[in-house]
Short mmCIF file of C-alpha atoms in Angstrom, two decimals:
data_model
loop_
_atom_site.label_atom_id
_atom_site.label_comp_id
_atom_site.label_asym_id
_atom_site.label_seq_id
_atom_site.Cartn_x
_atom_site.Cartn_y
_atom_site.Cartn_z
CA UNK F 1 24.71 -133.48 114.43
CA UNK F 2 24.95 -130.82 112.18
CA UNK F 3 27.18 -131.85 109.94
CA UNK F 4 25.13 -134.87 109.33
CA UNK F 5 22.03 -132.93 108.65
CA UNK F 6 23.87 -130.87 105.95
CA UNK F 7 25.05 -134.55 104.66
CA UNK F 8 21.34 -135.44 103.84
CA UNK F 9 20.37 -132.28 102.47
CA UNK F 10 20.15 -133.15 98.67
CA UNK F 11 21.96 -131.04 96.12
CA UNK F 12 19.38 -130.24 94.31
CA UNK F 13 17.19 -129.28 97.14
CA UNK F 14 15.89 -126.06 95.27
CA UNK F 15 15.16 -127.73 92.19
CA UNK F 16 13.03 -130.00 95.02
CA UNK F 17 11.33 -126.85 96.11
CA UNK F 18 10.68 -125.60 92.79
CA UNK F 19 9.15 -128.74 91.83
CA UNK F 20 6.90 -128.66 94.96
CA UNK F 21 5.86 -125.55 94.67
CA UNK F 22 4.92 -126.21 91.14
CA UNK F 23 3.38 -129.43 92.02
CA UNK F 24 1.25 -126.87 94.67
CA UNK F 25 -0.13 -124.98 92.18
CA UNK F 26 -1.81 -127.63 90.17
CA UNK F 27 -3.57 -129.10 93.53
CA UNK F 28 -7.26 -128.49 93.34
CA UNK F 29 -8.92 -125.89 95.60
CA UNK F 30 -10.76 -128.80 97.63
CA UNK F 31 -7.60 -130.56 98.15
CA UNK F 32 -6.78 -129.75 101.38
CA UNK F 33 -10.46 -129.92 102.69
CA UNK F 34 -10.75 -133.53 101.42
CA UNK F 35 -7.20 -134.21 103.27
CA UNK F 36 -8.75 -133.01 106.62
CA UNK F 37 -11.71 -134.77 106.06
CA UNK F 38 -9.87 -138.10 105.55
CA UNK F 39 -7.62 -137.79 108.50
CA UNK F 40 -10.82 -137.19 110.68
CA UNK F 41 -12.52 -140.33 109.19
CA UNK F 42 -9.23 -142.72 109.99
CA UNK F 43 -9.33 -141.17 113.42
CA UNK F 44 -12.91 -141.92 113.77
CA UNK F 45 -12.77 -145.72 112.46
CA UNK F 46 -9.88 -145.78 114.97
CA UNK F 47 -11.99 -144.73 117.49
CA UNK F 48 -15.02 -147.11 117.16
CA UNK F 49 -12.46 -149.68 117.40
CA UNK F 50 -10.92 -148.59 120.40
CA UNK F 51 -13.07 -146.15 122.57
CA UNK F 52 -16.46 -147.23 124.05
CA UNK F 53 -18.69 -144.01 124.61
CA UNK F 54 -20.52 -143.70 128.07
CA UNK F 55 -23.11 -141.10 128.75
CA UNK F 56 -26.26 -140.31 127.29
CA UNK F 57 -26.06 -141.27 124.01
CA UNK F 58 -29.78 -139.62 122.98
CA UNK F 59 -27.89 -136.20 124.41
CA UNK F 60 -25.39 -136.53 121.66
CA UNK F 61 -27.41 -137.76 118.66
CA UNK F 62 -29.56 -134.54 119.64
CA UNK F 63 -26.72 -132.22 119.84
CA UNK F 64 -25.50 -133.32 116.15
CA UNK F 65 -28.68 -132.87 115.29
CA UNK F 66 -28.40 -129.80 115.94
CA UNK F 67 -25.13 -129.00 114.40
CA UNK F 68 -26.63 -130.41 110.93
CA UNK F 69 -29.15 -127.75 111.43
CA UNK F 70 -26.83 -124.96 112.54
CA UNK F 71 -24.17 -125.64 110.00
CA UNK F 72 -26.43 -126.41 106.69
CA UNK F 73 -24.88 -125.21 103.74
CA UNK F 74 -29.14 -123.68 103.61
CA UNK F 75 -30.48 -123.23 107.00
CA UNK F 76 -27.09 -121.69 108.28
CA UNK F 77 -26.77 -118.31 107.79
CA UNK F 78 -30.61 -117.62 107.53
CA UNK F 79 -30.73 -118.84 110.96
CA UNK F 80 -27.60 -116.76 112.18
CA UNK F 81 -29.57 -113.88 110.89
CA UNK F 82 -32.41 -114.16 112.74
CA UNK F 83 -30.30 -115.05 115.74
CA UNK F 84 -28.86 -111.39 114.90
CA UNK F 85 -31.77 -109.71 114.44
CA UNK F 86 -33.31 -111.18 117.93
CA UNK F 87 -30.06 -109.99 119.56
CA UNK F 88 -30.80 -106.40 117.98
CA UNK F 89 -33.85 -105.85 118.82
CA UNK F 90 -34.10 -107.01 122.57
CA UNK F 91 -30.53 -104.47 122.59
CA UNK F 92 -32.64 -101.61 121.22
CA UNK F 93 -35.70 -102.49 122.87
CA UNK F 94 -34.50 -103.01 125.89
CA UNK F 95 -31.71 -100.23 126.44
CA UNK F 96 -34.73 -97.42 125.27
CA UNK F 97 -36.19 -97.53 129.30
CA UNK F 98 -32.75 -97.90 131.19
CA UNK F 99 -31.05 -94.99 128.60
CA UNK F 100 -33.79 -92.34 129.61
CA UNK F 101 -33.57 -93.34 133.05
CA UNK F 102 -30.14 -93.15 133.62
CA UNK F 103 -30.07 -89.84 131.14
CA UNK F 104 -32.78 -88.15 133.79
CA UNK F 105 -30.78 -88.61 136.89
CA UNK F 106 -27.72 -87.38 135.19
CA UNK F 107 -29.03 -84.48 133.65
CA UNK F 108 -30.82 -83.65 137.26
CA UNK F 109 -27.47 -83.83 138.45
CA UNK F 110 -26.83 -81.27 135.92
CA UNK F 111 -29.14 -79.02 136.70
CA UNK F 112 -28.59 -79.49 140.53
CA UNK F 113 -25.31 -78.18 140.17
CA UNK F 114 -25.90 -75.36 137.45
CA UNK F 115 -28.57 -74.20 140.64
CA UNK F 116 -25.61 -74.55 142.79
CA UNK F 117 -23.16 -72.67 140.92
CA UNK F 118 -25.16 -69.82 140.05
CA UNK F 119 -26.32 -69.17 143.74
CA UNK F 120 -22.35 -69.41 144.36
CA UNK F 121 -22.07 -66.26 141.81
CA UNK F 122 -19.61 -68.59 139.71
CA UNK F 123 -19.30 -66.75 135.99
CA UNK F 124 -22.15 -68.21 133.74
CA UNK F 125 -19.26 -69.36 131.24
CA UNK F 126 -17.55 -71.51 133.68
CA UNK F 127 -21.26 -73.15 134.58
CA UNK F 128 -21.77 -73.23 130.96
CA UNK F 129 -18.13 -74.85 130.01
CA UNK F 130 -18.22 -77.09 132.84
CA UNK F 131 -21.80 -78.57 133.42
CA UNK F 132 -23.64 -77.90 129.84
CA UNK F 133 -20.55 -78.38 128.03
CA UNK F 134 -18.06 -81.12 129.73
CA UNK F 135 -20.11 -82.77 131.90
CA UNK F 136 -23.59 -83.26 129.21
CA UNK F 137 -20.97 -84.30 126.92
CA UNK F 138 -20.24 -87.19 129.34
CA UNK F 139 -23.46 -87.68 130.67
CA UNK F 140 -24.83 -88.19 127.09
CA UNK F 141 -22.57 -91.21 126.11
CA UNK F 142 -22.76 -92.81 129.32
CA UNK F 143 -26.68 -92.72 129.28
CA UNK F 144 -26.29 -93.81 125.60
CA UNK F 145 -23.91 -96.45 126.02
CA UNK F 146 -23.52 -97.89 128.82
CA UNK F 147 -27.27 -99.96 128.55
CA UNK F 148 -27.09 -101.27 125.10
CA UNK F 149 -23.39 -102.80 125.78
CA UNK F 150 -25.13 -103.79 129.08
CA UNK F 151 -27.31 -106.03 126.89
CA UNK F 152 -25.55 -107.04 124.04
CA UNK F 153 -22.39 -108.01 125.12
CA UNK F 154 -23.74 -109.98 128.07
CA UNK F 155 -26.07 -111.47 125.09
CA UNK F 156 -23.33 -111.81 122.87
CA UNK F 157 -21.17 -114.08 125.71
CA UNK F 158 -23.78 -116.40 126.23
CA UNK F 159 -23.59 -117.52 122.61
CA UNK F 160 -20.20 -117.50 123.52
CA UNK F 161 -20.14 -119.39 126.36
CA UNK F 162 -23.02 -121.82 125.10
CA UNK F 163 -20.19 -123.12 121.74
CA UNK F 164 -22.62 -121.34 119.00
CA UNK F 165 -19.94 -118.61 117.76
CA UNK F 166 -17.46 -121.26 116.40
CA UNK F 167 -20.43 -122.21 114.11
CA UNK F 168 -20.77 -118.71 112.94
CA UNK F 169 -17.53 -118.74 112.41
CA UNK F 170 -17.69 -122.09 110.15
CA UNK F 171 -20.79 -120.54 108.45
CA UNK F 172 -18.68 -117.99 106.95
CA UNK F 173 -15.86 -118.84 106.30
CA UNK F 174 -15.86 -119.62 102.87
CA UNK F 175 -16.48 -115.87 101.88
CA UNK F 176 -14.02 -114.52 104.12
CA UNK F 177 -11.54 -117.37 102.44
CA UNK F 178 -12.58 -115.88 98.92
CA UNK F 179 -11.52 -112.14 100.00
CA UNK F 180 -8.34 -113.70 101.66
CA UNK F 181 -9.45 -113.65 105.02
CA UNK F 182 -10.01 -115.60 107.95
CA UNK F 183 -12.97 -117.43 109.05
CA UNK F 184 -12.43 -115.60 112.73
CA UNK F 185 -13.23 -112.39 111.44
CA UNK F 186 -16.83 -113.55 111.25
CA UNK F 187 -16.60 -113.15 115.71
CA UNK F 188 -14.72 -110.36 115.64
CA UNK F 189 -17.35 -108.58 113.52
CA UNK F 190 -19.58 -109.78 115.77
CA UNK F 191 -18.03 -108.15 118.93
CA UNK F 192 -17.91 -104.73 116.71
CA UNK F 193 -21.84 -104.55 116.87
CA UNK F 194 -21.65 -103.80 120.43
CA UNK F 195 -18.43 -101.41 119.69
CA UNK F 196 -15.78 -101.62 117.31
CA UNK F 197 -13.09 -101.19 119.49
CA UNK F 198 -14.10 -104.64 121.89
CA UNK F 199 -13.89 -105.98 117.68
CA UNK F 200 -10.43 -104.79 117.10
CA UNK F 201 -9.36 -106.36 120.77
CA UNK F 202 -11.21 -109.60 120.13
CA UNK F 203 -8.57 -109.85 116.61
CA UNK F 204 -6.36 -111.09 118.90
CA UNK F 205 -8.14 -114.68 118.00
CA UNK F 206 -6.53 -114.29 114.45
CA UNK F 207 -3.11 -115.81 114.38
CA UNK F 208 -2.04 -114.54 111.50
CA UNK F 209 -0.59 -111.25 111.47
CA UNK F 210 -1.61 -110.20 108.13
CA UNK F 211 -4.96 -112.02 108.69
CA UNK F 212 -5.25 -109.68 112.23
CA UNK F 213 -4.80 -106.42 110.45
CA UNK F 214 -7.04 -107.16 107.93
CA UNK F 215 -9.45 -107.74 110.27
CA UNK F 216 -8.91 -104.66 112.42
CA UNK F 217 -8.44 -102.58 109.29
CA UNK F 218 -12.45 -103.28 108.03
CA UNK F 219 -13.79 -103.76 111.62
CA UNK F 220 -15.61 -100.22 111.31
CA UNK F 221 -17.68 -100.83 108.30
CA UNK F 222 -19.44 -103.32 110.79
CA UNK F 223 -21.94 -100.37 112.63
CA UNK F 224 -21.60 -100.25 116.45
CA UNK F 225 -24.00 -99.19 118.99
CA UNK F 226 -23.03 -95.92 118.97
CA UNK F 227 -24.42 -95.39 115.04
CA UNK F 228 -27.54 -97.17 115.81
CA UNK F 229 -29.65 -94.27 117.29
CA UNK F 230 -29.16 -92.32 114.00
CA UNK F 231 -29.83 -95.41 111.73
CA UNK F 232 -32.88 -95.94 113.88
CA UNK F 233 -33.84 -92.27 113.65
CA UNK F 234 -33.28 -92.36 109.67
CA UNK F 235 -35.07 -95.82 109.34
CA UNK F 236 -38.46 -94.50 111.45
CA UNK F 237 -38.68 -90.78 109.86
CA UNK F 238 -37.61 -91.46 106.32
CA UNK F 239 -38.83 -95.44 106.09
CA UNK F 240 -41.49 -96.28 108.62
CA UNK F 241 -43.34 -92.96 108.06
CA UNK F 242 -43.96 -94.39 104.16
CA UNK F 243 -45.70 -97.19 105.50
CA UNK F 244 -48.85 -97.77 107.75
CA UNK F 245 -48.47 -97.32 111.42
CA UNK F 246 -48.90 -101.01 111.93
CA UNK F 247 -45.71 -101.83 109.98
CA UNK F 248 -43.47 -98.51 110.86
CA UNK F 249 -41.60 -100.03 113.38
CA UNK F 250 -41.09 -103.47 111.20
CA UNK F 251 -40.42 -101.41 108.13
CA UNK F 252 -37.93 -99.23 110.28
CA UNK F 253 -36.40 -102.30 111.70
CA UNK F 254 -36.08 -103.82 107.89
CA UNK F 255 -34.05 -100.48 106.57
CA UNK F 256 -31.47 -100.98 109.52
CA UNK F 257 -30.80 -104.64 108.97
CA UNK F 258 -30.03 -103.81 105.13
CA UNK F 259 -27.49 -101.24 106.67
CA UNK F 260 -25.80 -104.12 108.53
CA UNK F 261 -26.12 -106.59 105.59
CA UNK F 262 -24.10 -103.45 103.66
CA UNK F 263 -21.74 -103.14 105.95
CA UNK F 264 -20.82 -107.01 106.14
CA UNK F 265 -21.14 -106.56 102.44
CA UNK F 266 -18.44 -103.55 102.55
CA UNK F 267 -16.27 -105.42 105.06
CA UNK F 268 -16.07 -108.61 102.62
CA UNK F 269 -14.88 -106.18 99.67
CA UNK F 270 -12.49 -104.65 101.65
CA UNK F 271 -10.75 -107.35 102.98
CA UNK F 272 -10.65 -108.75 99.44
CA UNK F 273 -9.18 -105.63 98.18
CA UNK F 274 -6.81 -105.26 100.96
CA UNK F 275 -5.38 -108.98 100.44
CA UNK F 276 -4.92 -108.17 96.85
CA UNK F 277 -2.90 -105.01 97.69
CA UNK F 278 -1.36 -103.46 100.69
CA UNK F 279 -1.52 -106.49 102.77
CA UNK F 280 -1.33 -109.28 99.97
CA UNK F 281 -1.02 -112.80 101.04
CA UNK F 282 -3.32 -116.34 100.88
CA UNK F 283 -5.63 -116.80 103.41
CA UNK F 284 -4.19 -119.28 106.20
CA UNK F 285 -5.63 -122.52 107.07
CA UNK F 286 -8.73 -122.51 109.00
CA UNK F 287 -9.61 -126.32 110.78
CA UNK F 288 -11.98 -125.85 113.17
CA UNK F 289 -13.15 -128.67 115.83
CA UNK F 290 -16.02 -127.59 116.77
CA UNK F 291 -16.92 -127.55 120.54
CA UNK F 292 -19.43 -129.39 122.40
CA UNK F 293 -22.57 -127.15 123.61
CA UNK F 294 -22.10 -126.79 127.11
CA UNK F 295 -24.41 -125.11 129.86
CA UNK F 296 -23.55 -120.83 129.85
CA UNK F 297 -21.71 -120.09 133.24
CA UNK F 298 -23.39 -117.06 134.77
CA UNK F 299 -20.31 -116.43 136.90
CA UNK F 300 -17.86 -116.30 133.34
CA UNK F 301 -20.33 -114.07 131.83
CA UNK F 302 -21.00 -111.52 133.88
CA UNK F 303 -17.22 -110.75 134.56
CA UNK F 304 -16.74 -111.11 130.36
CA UNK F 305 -19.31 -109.08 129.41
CA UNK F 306 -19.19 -106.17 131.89
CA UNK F 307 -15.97 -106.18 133.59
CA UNK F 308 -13.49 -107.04 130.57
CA UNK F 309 -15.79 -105.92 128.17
CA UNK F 310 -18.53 -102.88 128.67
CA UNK F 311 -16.67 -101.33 131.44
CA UNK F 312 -13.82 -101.13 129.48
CA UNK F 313 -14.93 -99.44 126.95
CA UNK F 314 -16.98 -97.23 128.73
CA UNK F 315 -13.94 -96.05 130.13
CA UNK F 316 -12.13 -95.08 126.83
CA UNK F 317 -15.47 -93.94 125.48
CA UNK F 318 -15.88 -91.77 128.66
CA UNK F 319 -12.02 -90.18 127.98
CA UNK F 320 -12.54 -88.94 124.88
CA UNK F 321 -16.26 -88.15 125.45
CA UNK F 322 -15.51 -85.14 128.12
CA UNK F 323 -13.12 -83.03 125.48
CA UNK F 324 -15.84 -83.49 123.10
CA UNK F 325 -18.60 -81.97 124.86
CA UNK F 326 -15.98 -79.01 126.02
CA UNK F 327 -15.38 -78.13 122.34
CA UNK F 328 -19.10 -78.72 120.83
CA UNK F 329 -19.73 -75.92 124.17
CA UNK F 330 -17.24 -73.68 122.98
CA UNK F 331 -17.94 -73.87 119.04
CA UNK F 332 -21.85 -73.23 120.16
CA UNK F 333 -21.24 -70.15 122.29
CA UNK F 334 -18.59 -68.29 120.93
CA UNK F 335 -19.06 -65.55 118.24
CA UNK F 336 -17.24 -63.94 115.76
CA UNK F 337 -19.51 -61.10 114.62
CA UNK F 338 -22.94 -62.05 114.51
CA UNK F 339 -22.30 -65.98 114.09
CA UNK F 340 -21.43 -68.60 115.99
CA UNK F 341 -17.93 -70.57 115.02
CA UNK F 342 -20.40 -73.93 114.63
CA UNK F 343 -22.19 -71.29 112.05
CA UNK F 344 -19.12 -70.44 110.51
CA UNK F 345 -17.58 -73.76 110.25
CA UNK F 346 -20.88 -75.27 108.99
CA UNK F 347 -20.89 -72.57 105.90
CA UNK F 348 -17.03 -73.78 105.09
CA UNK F 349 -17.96 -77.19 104.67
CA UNK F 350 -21.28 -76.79 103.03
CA UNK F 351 -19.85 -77.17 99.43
CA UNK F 352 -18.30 -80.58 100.16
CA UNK F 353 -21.33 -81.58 101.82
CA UNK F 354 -23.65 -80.76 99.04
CA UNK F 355 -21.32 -82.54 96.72
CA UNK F 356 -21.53 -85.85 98.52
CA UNK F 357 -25.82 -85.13 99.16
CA UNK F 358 -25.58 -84.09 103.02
CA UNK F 359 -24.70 -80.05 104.21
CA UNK F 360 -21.72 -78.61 106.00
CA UNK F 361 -23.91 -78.80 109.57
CA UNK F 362 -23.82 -83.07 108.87
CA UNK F 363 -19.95 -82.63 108.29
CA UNK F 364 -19.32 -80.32 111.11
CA UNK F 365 -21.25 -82.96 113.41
CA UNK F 366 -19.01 -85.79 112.32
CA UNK F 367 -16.01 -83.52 112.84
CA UNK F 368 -17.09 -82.58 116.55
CA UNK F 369 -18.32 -86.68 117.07
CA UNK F 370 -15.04 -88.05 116.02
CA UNK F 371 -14.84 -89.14 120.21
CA UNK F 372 -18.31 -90.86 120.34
CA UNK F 373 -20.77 -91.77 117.31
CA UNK F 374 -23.42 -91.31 120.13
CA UNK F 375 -23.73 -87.76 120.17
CA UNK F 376 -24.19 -87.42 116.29
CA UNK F 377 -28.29 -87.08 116.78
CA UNK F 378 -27.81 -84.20 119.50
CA UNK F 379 -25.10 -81.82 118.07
CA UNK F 380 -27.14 -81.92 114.46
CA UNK F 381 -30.07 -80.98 116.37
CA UNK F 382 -28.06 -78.00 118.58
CA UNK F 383 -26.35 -76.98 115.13
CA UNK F 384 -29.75 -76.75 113.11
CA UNK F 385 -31.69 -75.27 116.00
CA UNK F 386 -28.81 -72.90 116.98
CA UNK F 387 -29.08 -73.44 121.01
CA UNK F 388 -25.89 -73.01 122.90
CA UNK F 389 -25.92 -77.15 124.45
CA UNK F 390 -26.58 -80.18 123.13
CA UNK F 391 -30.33 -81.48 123.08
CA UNK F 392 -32.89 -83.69 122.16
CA UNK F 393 -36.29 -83.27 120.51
CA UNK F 394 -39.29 -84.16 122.33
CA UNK F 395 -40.50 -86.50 120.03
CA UNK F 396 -39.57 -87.93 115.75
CA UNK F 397 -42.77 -85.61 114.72
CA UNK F 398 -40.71 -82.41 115.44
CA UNK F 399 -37.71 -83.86 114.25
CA UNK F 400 -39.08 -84.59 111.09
CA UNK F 401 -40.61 -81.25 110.99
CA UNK F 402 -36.84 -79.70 111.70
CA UNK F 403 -35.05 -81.72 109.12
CA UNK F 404 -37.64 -81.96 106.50
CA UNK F 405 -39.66 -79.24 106.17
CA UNK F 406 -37.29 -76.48 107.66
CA UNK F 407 -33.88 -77.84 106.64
CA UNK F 408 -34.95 -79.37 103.20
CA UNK F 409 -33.81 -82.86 104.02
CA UNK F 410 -34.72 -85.33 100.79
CA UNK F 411 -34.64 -88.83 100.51
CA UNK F 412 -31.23 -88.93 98.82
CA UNK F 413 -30.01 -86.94 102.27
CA UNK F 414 -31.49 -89.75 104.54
CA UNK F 415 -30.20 -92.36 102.38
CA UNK F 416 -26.47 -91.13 102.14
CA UNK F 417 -26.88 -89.94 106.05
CA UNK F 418 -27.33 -93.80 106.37
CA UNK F 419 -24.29 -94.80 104.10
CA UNK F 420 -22.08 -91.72 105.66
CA UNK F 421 -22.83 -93.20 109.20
CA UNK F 422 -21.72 -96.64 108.23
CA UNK F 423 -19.09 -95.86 106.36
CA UNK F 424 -17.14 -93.09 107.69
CA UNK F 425 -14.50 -93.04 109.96
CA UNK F 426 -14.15 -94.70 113.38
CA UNK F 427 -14.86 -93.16 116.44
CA UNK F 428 -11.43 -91.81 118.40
CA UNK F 429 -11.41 -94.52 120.94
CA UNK F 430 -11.30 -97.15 118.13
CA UNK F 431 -8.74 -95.25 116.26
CA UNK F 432 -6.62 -95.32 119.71
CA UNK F 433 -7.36 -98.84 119.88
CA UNK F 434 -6.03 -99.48 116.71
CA UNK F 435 -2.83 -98.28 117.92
CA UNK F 436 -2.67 -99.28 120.80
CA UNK F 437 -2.75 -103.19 118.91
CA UNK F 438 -1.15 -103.01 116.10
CA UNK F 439 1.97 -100.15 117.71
CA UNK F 440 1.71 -98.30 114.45
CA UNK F 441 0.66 -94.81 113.80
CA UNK F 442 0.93 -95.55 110.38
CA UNK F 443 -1.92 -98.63 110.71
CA UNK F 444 -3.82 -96.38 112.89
CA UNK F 445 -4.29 -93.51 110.18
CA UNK F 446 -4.90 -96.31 107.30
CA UNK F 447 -7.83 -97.38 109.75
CA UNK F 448 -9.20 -94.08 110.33
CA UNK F 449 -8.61 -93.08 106.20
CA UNK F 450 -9.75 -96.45 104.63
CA UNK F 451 -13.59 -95.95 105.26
CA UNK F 452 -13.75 -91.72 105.25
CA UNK F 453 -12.17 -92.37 101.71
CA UNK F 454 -14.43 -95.04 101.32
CA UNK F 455 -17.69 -93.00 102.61
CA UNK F 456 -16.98 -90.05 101.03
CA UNK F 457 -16.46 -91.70 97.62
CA UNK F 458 -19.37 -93.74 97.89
CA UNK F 459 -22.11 -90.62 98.79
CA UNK F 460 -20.53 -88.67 96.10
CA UNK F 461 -21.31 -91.23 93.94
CA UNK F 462 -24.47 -92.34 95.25
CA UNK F 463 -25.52 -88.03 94.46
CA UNK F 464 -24.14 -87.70 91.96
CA UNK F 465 -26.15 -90.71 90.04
CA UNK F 466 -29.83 -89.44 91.94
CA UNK F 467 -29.57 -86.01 90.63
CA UNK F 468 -28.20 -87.21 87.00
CA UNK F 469 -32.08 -88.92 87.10
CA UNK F 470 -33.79 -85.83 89.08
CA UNK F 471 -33.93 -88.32 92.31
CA UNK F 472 -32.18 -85.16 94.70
CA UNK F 473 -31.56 -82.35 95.56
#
C-alpha cells in the first residue's frame, strides 16, 4: 500500500507546494468567508428539497429574528454592552448587602476569639498574628469575594446556558482576527470579569495552542472582581464628587466602564503585538454554527457557576489570601527604630512611585496584594493611617479627606491609580493558574511581567506628559 502511495506522489510535488502556497497568497481576505458561506447555501437548497420542518414555525422565524438583531454588524456590540453593563451593576449592587453581612459575622468571629484568647492569657502577638493578621486577611477576601462571583458567574452561565455567548463571540471576532487571535477569546474575557483565573481555565475552549496562550497571556488586562472596589472607590471620590449628587453614582458608573473598554482595548493590542512577536502565527479558522436558544437549566447552572466555578476559586483565592494577611500583620507591627517596616519599605519605593504619579505606600500595597486584588483598599488605608490591622473607613467622605487633603492625592494620582489597577500584574492565584495550564514557569513569569511592564510604562508616561503641561503633581 505504501509503495503505491509513493508511486502517485508526483516528482515535482514541492514545486506543487510552492505553487500553492503562492497561489495562497494572492487569495483575497474574504475568500474563505465566501467559501463557507457557499457550502452553507448548497446545504440549505439541499435541505428544502429534502427535509420538511415540523414544529412551530412562528418560534423559529422569531428566534432569527432575533439573531439579525443580536448579530448586526450595528446593533451588536452596543447591545452586548449594555448586556455588560446590566450584568455589572446588579454584581455590584447586589454583592454591597451580602459583602457587609457576611464581613460582620466574620469579623464578630474575630473579635469573639481575640476576647477568648486574651482571657486565656495567650501573648497579645500570637492574638495579633493569628486573628488580626491571618485570619482578617481571610475573612476580608471571602466577605469580598465570595458574593460578587456568587452573582456574576451564576449570571454569566445563564447567558451561557441560554446560546447568547457564541454570539458574543461572533460579534468580535473580526478584531480579535485583526490582532491574530481567536474569536473565543471574546468568552474567555468574559469569564475574567468575575476572576481572571476562571478566564485562563475557560482558554481551554481555544484549540489552538498558540491561540490559548495568547489568550491566557492578556487575560489580566480584562479587570476582575477583585479590582472593582478600588475602581469604584476612584470613580465615586475623584469622578462622581465633580458632578451633582443626582448623577454621582451614573457618572461613577461611566468612569469604570471606560476602564473596562481600556482594558479590552489593551487586551486587543496585546494580542496583536504578541502574534507579531513571541508567539507569531495567523489566526486559525473560526466557523461558528451558532446554537439554537434553548430554555437555561437551573440544575446545570447552579453546579457551573458555584461548584466548578466560584467555589473553586474561592479556594485558591482563600490559599494565598491567609499568608497575605500574616505578612501585611507582621510588616504593620514590627519596628526597626521608631518606624514600622511598612514605613520603611514605603520610603524605599517612594521614588519609583512618584516617577510613575502614585507614592511608595500605593507600591508597597500592590507588593503585599500580590495574593488577592481585594485587599488593595484596606492595606492603603492601614499604611496611610499607620494602625497595626487592616481596616476600612466609615464612609468615602473620610476617605476622601485621608487621601486628598492629608495625603495630597491629585487627579493625575486617581487617574494612574485607575490605569495601575488595570494594568498591573495578576493576582498570585492567577499567576499559579497560569502554570498550572500552560506547565511552564517560563509562561507563568511572561504573564505576571507582560502587564507590570506594561503598567508601569504606561503611568510613567501618562506623568510624565501631565506635569510637562502643569496637570500633576
Amino acid at each position: 500500500m505504501s509503495d503505491r502511495v509513493i508511486e502517485t506522489v508526483p516528482p515535482d510535488a514541492d514545486a506543487v507546494l510552492a505553487r500553492a502556497r503562492e497561489l495562497r497568497r494572492q487569495l483575497s481576505g474574504g475568500f474563505r468567508e465566501e467559501a463557507v458561506k457557499s457550502l452553507y447555501a448548497e446545504a440549505e437548497r439541499v435541505a428544502r428539497r429534502a427535509v420538511s420542518q415540523g414544529g412551530d414555525m412562528r418560534a423559529i422565524a422569531f428566534e432569527q429574528r432575533i439573531d439579525r438583531l443580536v448579530t448586526s454588524p450595528w446593533f451588536g456590540l452596543p447591545i452586548m454592552l449594555v448586556l455588560l453593563a446590566i450584568v455589572f451593576w446588579l454584581t455590584i449592587a447586589g454583592a454591597n448587602v451580602p459583602s457587609a453581612l457576611l464581613a460582620q459575622g466574620l469579623f464578630w468571629i474575630e473579635a469573639q476569639a481575640v476576647t477568648l484568647f486574651d482571657a486565656a492569657g495567650v501573648p497579645w502577638w500570637i492574638t495579633g498574628f493569628l486573628w488580626h493578621g491571618v485570619y482578617r486577611g481571610l475573612a476580608w477576601v471571602v466577605s469580598v469575594m465570595l458574593p460578587p462571583m456568587a452573582i456574576f458567574f451564576p449570571l454569566f452561565t445563564v447567558f451561557e446556558d441560554l446560546g447568547y455567548l457564541p454570539r458574543v463571540a461572533f460579534n468580535l471576532d473580526f478584531l480579535f482576527r485583526r490582532a491574530g487571535a481567536h474569536g473565543k477569546q471574546a468568552l474567555t474575557m468574559a469569564m475574567g470579569f468575575g476572576c481572571n483565573a476562571a478566564g485562563v481555565i475557560a482558554t481551554r475552549i481555544i484549540d489552538s495552542p498558540r491561540e490559548r496562550l495568547v489568550a491566557i497571556l492578556t487575560n489580566n488586562f480584562v479587570p476582575c472582581n477583585g479590582r472593582f472596589p478600588t475602581l469604584i472607590m476612584l470613580g465615586t471620590i475623584f469622578v462622581g464628587a465633580s458632578f451633582a449628587p443626582a448623577f454621582a453614582s451614573v457618572a461613577a458608573a461611566g468612569a469604570v466602564v471606560g476602564v473596562v473598554i481600556l482594558g479590552i482595548g489593551f487586551t486587543l493590542l496585546m494580542s496583536w503585538l504578541l502574534s507579531r512577536t513571541i508567539l507569531r502565527g495567523e489566526a486559525s479558522a473560526f466557523t461558528l454554527e451558532l446554537p439554537p436558544y434553548r430554555r437555561p437549566n437551573i440544575g446545570r447552572i447552579f453546579y457551573t457557576s458555584l461548584i466548578d466555578r466560584t467555589l473553586f476559586v474561592l479556594y485558591r483565592a482563600m490559599w494565598t489570601a491567609a499568608p497575605a494577611g500574616a505578612v501585611i500583620w507582621l510588616l504593620a507591627n514590627i519596628r526597626w527604630g521608631d518606624r514600622t517596616l511598612a514605613a520603611i519599605s514605603a520610603g524605599w519605593l517612594d521614588p519609583l512611585g512618584h516617577a510613575i504619579g502614585l507614592d511608595g505606600v500605593i507600591l508597597l500595597t500592590y507588593v503585599i496584594a500580590i495574593p488577592a486584588n481585594e485587599i488593595v483598599v484596606p492595606t492603603l488605608v492601614m499604611a496611610y493611617m499607620g494602625t497595626g490591622m487592616m481596616t476600612e473607613m466609615e464612609g468615602l467622605g473620610d476617605l476622601r479627606r485621608l487621601l486628598v487633603d492629608q495625603q495630597g492625592w491629585t487627579t493625575l494620582t486617581a487617574v494612574n491609580l485607575m490605569l495601575f489597577s488595570l494594568l498591573h500584574n495578576p493576582c498570585a492565584t492567577t499567576i499559579l493558574t497560569i502554570y498550572k495550564e500552560t506547565l511552564s514557569a517560563k509562561w507563568a513569569t511572561v504573564g505576571a511581567l507582560l502587564p507590570l511592564g506594561t503598567a508601569f510604562l504606561v503611568c510613567f508616561l501618562t506623568a510624565t506628559l501631565a506635569r510637562a503641561f502643569g496637570w500633576g503633581g
